[in-house]
Amino acid sequence: MKAFNLSVVASALMGLLGSGVALAGQETVDSISTFTLNYTINDNHAAQNGVDCAALGADWASCNKATLTLTNNGDAVTDREWTIWFHSIRRILRVDNPQFRVTHVMGDLHKLEPTDAFTGFPAGQQTVIPIVNEYWQLFITDVLPRWYVTADDATPKTIASTDTEDLTQFVTPLGEQWKRTPDDKNVLMTAEARFDKNSEVKVLNAPALRGQIVPTPLTLHVQGQDIDLAQGVKLDLAALSPESQQAILQRFTQLGVNTEGRWPVRTAIAADAFSGEMAKPGAYRLTIGKHEAVVTGIDRAGVFYGLQSLLSLIPANGAPTIAALEASDAPRFDYRAIHLDVGRNFHTKAAVLRLLDQMGAYKLNKFHFHLSDDEGWRIEIPGLPELTEVGGRRCHDLSEKTCLLPQLGSGPDTSNNGSGFFTRGDYIDIVKYAAARQIEVIPEIDMPAHARAAVMSMEARYDRLMKAGDEKGAGEFRLLDPTDTSNTTGVQYYNRTGYLNPCLQASGRFVDKVIGEIQQMHREAGQPLTTWHFGGDEAKNIYLGTGYTDKTRPEAGKGVIDQSIQDKPWAKSAACQKMVKAGAVADVDHLSSYFGVEVSKLVNAHGIEAMQAWQDGLKDAKDASVFGTRHVNVNFWDTLYWGGFDTANDWANKGFRVVISNPDYVYLDFPNEVNPQESGYYWGTRFSDERKIFSFAPDNLPQNAETSVDRDGNAFSATSDKPWPGAYGLSAQLWSEVVRTDKQMEYMIYPRLIAVAERAWHRAAWEQDYTVGREYKGGETHFVDVKALAQDWARFAGVIGSRELAKLDKAGVQYRLPVPGARIVGGKLAANTSLPGLAVEYSTDGGKNWQRYDDKQRPAVSGAVQVRSVSPDGKRVSRVDHVKG
């Protein structure tokens, strides 16, 4: 009896001691989570200012200096049992405070921990931790939010000052740190620089914009008469499916037009009425007269587009009056796309549907749906629940059996933009919604690289079934070779778990299963799956790239590392080595393209006629004929100034259908302008605004050397001596690494989407025919009629600013409002915007009061002046800028 009592006492004491440790850990976590954290970028030219970036192993010997400052506003913290976890898209190469160390965990996740030299966080004091990062940090979005603290078994907590999408709350303004190199020739977009750039655009009056349709028709004849739609319209939509009829009715209603009115709008399909360049899917004729409007389409898509052209004329605000006119029209490209990445960060079904609405309105017809990546799996697959239960969530589970590790600013729990997925029903709804708007959904399941969410999900499945004694079932869809010990790191710093193994039969079974399930969803939605996107990009080890050099053979200007310990993907996989020895592939370098061919056979077996991929994933294939599908499309994403103006031809001449997807023009995750307060990645260009996209010549890539510059603002030359069969289409991409919320997604997409649609639908008169051997030199040759280009842009910009933005307001789209340009000239404020017709406001009292700017009566101002643009509905404003006095 006494022994029993002693045992109980001992157990109670152990429990109390254990809870005391946990309690102490929780107190530490709670304390550190209240610290004020500040991140300051100090020097983006560290290599020129005394830091040996090459010796630190920095890619291309480029690194920057930054400072992390933690301010303890409470009691001293001396406990050493804590870890601060944080997200950084830049590798941390060195910590210049001996009390701390930083360790890379996975992807962008790092951890900051105390060393034995740690003396504590003193009460009421700052702790400064200087660090050296790889590359540069030129935009505020290079710093990610939601740093969090853990300790033993304590509940993780986000450091409150970083729990925000307003990065200015903890990131010091970059100031002069906006240049990538000391001789960077880009122009910083201040209010004054912006004013000069905007002043190049002639502002057109309302009569000059009358009758303009977006995107521009092949032929347009505007007549003198106006049609008043105040009494509403009487729609005959029998040529359309019931679902498309509903989409058109929704658009009329959204623009405030009564659809039970008097003015007739008739529709008909007459395929034999179109010939020549008009005889293609989507062609239409639109006649708007005093008594009626008639839309004749070559097919249902043509009728739909003709109606959208009529809708394009209707103002969102004011009297619903349109011009009488005649238009004949047909699309330039068969493939006109927006790509949306929901893998890195999740975007909601509502945001996707809003996007499809706008795609339909502007005649874009392909929705490239990037449903998986390293950071997330976003589509429910029956029979494989772990894909969404584990791969569709991110949280602080180091075992990754319940979720993936936090990434990209998602923080420690699952209530974040890194978590989420589309149910089977959601996806079917999205496909139906797209089909009603003449849009084909092209699902992408990225592989064999960028596959970590799938790999880790199937590892969780493997563990579950092995514990249940089902060894055969456990291996059925396992995507990792357990013998593979390759030391390899992907472009975004994932280890070998970021690569699906292409040499395993289980990988083939997995792909076949996923294709079949998604195909069935398309069947149920009434839209056959005709194109499967394989992904295929970036299956490589970044440390074997050209910006690094081995320590035994160092090369100037490159990061010095031990490359002898680096492996190519799958180099040490027994399954892959067996294939190499058997001659199935020449070496492991060819495995990505080999797997692409194998997947194309599965795609073809499902009756799907086209497979698509990012071009680098198919680079080792001889030509398009080796693939199993009738067509093979490639998203071409080489930057032009690095040779893309020439390499695009290689793909077309090998029989691939080339979809122009160039980062330097149509990556919508890149910043709108050169200003550190803008958001986005910028490895391909420092900016792409509406004007630059509008000026893009997608079917004569060398031409663009005359109208744009490279990443550092330098002119470049471009020529190709190869035949160019022509592009299959144009696609704009939104990658979501630093696009966490739906609001941010729409900020990056709109109104640039409208310029993308213009170039995808309409070939401008100033676009040159491709000529073999013709060299275009920025600043030297003058083949492009830049005067005609400027006039065309003035027209287009005026339509967006005076008409289209108000329609986005009506649709509830959170588009980016351009920051105004402004100067003070002779004591008076002069202001303008890149999209004429948009209202500008100014403040002379630090933003307490705002007044509407009138360019006809420029106000006299003194002292500090702030400017901003205002949405047509008055509900939103742009970022505020300051004007120098």
mmCIF file with all atom_site columns, C-alpha atoms in Angstrom, residues 390-478:
data_model
loop_
_atom_site.group_PDB
_atom_site.id
_atom_site.type_symbol
_atom_site.label_atom_id
_atom_site.label_alt_id
_atom_site.label_comp_id
_atom_site.label_asym_id
_atom_site.label_entity_id
_atom_site.label_seq_id
_atom_site.pdbx_PDB_ins_code
_atom_site.Cartn_x
_atom_site.Cartn_y
_atom_site.Cartn_z
_atom_site.occupancy
_atom_site.B_iso_or_equiv
_atom_site.pdbx_formal_charge
_atom_site.auth_seq_id
_atom_site.auth_comp_id
_atom_site.auth_asym_id
_atom_site.auth_atom_id
_atom_site.pdbx_PDB_model_num
ATOM 1  C CA . VAL A 1 390 ? -2.019  16.609 -45.971 1.00 0.00 ? 390 VAL A CA 1
ATOM 2  C CA . GLY A 1 391 ? -0.988  18.239 -49.250 1.00 0.00 ? 391 GLY A CA 1
ATOM 3  C CA . GLY A 1 392 ? -3.769  20.810 -49.136 1.00 0.00 ? 392 GLY A CA 1
ATOM 4  C CA . ARG A 1 393 ? -2.775  22.181 -45.729 1.00 0.00 ? 393 ARG A CA 1
ATOM 5  C CA . ARG A 1 394 ? 0.247   23.888 -44.192 1.00 0.00 ? 394 ARG A CA 1
ATOM 6  C CA . CYS A 1 395 ? 1.057   24.019 -40.479 1.00 0.00 ? 395 CYS A CA 1
ATOM 7  C CA . HIS A 1 396 ? 3.873   23.489 -37.980 1.00 0.00 ? 396 HIS A CA 1
ATOM 8  C CA . ASP A 1 397 ? 4.114   19.707 -38.100 1.00 0.00 ? 397 ASP A CA 1
ATOM 9  C CA . LEU A 1 398 ? 7.753   18.767 -38.562 1.00 0.00 ? 398 LEU A CA 1
ATOM 10 C CA . SER A 1 399 ? 6.779   15.183 -39.344 1.00 0.00 ? 399 SER A CA 1
ATOM 11 C CA . GLU A 1 400 ? 4.544   16.393 -42.187 1.00 0.00 ? 400 GLU A CA 1
ATOM 12 C CA . LYS A 1 401 ? 2.053   13.616 -41.520 1.00 0.00 ? 401 LYS A CA 1
ATOM 13 C CA . THR A 1 402 ? -0.887  15.968 -40.956 1.00 0.00 ? 402 THR A CA 1
ATOM 14 C CA . CYS A 1 403 ? 0.151   18.900 -43.168 1.00 0.00 ? 403 CYS A CA 1
ATOM 15 C CA . LEU A 1 404 ? 3.045   20.333 -45.134 1.00 0.00 ? 404 LEU A CA 1
ATOM 16 C CA . LEU A 1 405 ? 5.602   22.604 -43.527 1.00 0.00 ? 405 LEU A CA 1
ATOM 17 C CA . PRO A 1 406 ? 4.723   26.308 -43.474 1.00 0.00 ? 406 PRO A CA 1
ATOM 18 C CA . GLN A 1 407 ? 5.903   28.183 -46.555 1.00 0.00 ? 407 GLN A CA 1
ATOM 19 C CA . LEU A 1 408 ? 5.656   31.607 -48.165 1.00 0.00 ? 408 LEU A CA 1
ATOM 20 C CA . GLY A 1 409 ? 4.411   33.505 -45.132 1.00 0.00 ? 409 GLY A CA 1
ATOM 21 C CA . SER A 1 410 ? 1.685   31.068 -44.126 1.00 0.00 ? 410 SER A CA 1
ATOM 22 C CA . GLY A 1 411 ? 2.535   30.821 -40.409 1.00 0.00 ? 411 GLY A CA 1
ATOM 23 C CA . PRO A 1 412 ? 2.188   27.923 -37.950 1.00 0.00 ? 412 PRO A CA 1
ATOM 24 C CA . ASP A 1 413 ? -1.463  26.866 -38.213 1.00 0.00 ? 413 ASP A CA 1
ATOM 25 C CA . THR A 1 414 ? -3.859  25.873 -40.984 1.00 0.00 ? 414 THR A CA 1
ATOM 26 C CA . SER A 1 415 ? -5.954  29.044 -40.928 1.00 0.00 ? 415 SER A CA 1
ATOM 27 C CA . ASN A 1 416 ? -3.892  30.630 -43.686 1.00 0.00 ? 416 ASN A CA 1
ATOM 28 C CA . ASN A 1 417 ? -3.749  31.228 -47.416 1.00 0.00 ? 417 ASN A CA 1
ATOM 29 C CA . GLY A 1 418 ? -1.399  28.282 -47.740 1.00 0.00 ? 418 GLY A CA 1
ATOM 30 C CA . SER A 1 419 ? -4.227  25.915 -46.863 1.00 0.00 ? 419 SER A CA 1
ATOM 31 C CA . GLY A 1 420 ? -7.255  25.062 -48.964 1.00 0.00 ? 420 GLY A CA 1
ATOM 32 C CA . PHE A 1 421 ? -8.420  22.969 -51.881 1.00 0.00 ? 421 PHE A CA 1
ATOM 33 C CA . PHE A 1 422 ? -11.238 22.581 -54.352 1.00 0.00 ? 422 PHE A CA 1
ATOM 34 C CA . THR A 1 423 ? -13.640 19.765 -53.706 1.00 0.00 ? 423 THR A CA 1
ATOM 35 C CA . ARG A 1 424 ? -14.698 17.603 -56.571 1.00 0.00 ? 424 ARG A CA 1
ATOM 36 C CA . GLY A 1 425 ? -17.959 19.572 -56.698 1.00 0.00 ? 425 GLY A CA 1
ATOM 37 C CA . ASP A 1 426 ? -16.076 22.893 -56.671 1.00 0.00 ? 426 ASP A CA 1
ATOM 38 C CA . TYR A 1 427 ? -13.993 21.866 -59.649 1.00 0.00 ? 427 TYR A CA 1
ATOM 39 C CA . ILE A 1 428 ? -17.016 20.674 -61.613 1.00 0.00 ? 428 ILE A CA 1
ATOM 40 C CA . ASP A 1 429 ? -18.741 23.998 -60.886 1.00 0.00 ? 429 ASP A CA 1
ATOM 41 C CA . ILE A 1 430 ? -15.668 25.899 -62.108 1.00 0.00 ? 430 ILE A CA 1
ATOM 42 C CA . VAL A 1 431 ? -15.501 23.903 -65.346 1.00 0.00 ? 431 VAL A CA 1
ATOM 43 C CA . LYS A 1 432 ? -19.227 24.461 -65.970 1.00 0.00 ? 432 LYS A CA 1
ATOM 44 C CA . TYR A 1 433 ? -18.884 28.167 -65.273 1.00 0.00 ? 433 TYR A CA 1
ATOM 45 C CA . ALA A 1 434 ? -15.927 28.392 -67.657 1.00 0.00 ? 434 ALA A CA 1
ATOM 46 C CA . ALA A 1 435 ? -17.697 26.453 -70.409 1.00 0.00 ? 435 ALA A CA 1
ATOM 47 C CA . ALA A 1 436 ? -20.642 28.847 -70.258 1.00 0.00 ? 436 ALA A CA 1
ATOM 48 C CA . ARG A 1 437 ? -18.161 31.641 -71.045 1.00 0.00 ? 437 ARG A CA 1
ATOM 49 C CA . GLN A 1 438 ? -16.499 29.761 -73.936 1.00 0.00 ? 438 GLN A CA 1
ATOM 50 C CA . ILE A 1 439 ? -13.454 28.964 -71.798 1.00 0.00 ? 439 ILE A CA 1
ATOM 51 C CA . GLU A 1 440 ? -11.635 25.643 -71.762 1.00 0.00 ? 440 GLU A CA 1
ATOM 52 C CA . VAL A 1 441 ? -10.143 24.627 -68.403 1.00 0.00 ? 441 VAL A CA 1
ATOM 53 C CA . ILE A 1 442 ? -6.662  23.120 -68.756 1.00 0.00 ? 442 ILE A CA 1
ATOM 54 C CA . PRO A 1 443 ? -5.651  21.437 -65.497 1.00 0.00 ? 443 PRO A CA 1
ATOM 55 C CA . GLU A 1 444 ? -1.964  21.289 -64.623 1.00 0.00 ? 444 GLU A CA 1
ATOM 56 C CA . ILE A 1 445 ? -0.506  18.736 -62.223 1.00 0.00 ? 445 ILE A CA 1
ATOM 57 C CA . ASP A 1 446 ? 3.162   19.717 -62.153 1.00 0.00 ? 446 ASP A CA 1
ATOM 58 C CA . MET A 1 447 ? 5.725   16.912 -62.333 1.00 0.00 ? 447 MET A CA 1
ATOM 59 C CA . PRO A 1 448 ? 8.287   15.434 -62.023 1.00 0.00 ? 448 PRO A CA 1
ATOM 60 C CA . ALA A 1 449 ? 9.717   18.481 -60.217 1.00 0.00 ? 449 ALA A CA 1
ATOM 61 C CA . HIS A 1 450 ? 7.553   20.889 -58.198 1.00 0.00 ? 450 HIS A CA 1
ATOM 62 C CA . ALA A 1 451 ? 5.790   17.795 -56.878 1.00 0.00 ? 451 ALA A CA 1
ATOM 63 C CA . ARG A 1 452 ? 6.532   17.867 -53.153 1.00 0.00 ? 452 ARG A CA 1
ATOM 64 C CA . ALA A 1 453 ? 2.918   18.235 -52.043 1.00 0.00 ? 453 ALA A CA 1
ATOM 65 C CA . ALA A 1 454 ? 2.047   15.041 -53.914 1.00 0.00 ? 454 ALA A CA 1
ATOM 66 C CA . VAL A 1 455 ? 5.195   13.231 -52.765 1.00 0.00 ? 455 VAL A CA 1
ATOM 67 C CA . MET A 1 456 ? 4.702   14.001 -49.070 1.00 0.00 ? 456 MET A CA 1
ATOM 68 C CA . SER A 1 457 ? 0.991   13.218 -49.263 1.00 0.00 ? 457 SER A CA 1
ATOM 69 C CA . MET A 1 458 ? 1.747   9.805  -50.708 1.00 0.00 ? 458 MET A CA 1
ATOM 70 C CA . GLU A 1 459 ? 4.405   9.271  -48.014 1.00 0.00 ? 459 GLU A CA 1
ATOM 71 C CA . ALA A 1 460 ? 1.705   9.912  -45.405 1.00 0.00 ? 460 ALA A CA 1
ATOM 72 C CA . ARG A 1 461 ? -0.518  7.430  -47.236 1.00 0.00 ? 461 ARG A CA 1
ATOM 73 C CA . TYR A 1 462 ? 2.336   4.912  -47.318 1.00 0.00 ? 462 TYR A CA 1
ATOM 74 C CA . ASP A 1 463 ? 2.873   5.211  -43.562 1.00 0.00 ? 463 ASP A CA 1
ATOM 75 C CA . ARG A 1 464 ? -0.845  4.878  -42.831 1.00 0.00 ? 464 ARG A CA 1
ATOM 76 C CA . LEU A 1 465 ? -1.263  1.721  -44.878 1.00 0.00 ? 465 LEU A CA 1
ATOM 77 C CA . MET A 1 466 ? 1.978   0.165  -43.659 1.00 0.00 ? 466 MET A CA 1
ATOM 78 C CA . LYS A 1 467 ? 0.781   0.601  -40.076 1.00 0.00 ? 467 LYS A CA 1
ATOM 79 C CA . ALA A 1 468 ? -2.456  -1.110 -41.128 1.00 0.00 ? 468 ALA A CA 1
ATOM 80 C CA . GLY A 1 469 ? -0.452  -4.026 -42.537 1.00 0.00 ? 469 GLY A CA 1
ATOM 81 C CA . ASP A 1 470 ? -1.301  -3.284 -46.169 1.00 0.00 ? 470 ASP A CA 1
ATOM 82 C CA . GLU A 1 471 ? 2.174   -3.324 -47.731 1.00 0.00 ? 471 GLU A CA 1
ATOM 83 C CA . LYS A 1 472 ? 0.895   -3.744 -51.300 1.00 0.00 ? 472 LYS A CA 1
ATOM 84 C CA . GLY A 1 473 ? -1.557  -0.880 -50.967 1.00 0.00 ? 473 GLY A CA 1
ATOM 85 C CA . ALA A 1 474 ? 1.083   1.298  -49.332 1.00 0.00 ? 474 ALA A CA 1
ATOM 86 C CA . GLY A 1 475 ? 3.371   1.028  -52.339 1.00 0.00 ? 475 GLY A CA 1
ATOM 87 C CA . GLU A 1 476 ? 0.690   1.422  -54.984 1.00 0.00 ? 476 GLU A CA 1
ATOM 88 C CA . PHE A 1 477 ? 1.091   5.171  -55.361 1.00 0.00 ? 477 PHE A CA 1
ATOM 89 C CA . ARG A 1 478 ? 4.348   5.861  -53.507 1.00 0.00 ? 478 ARG A CA 1
#
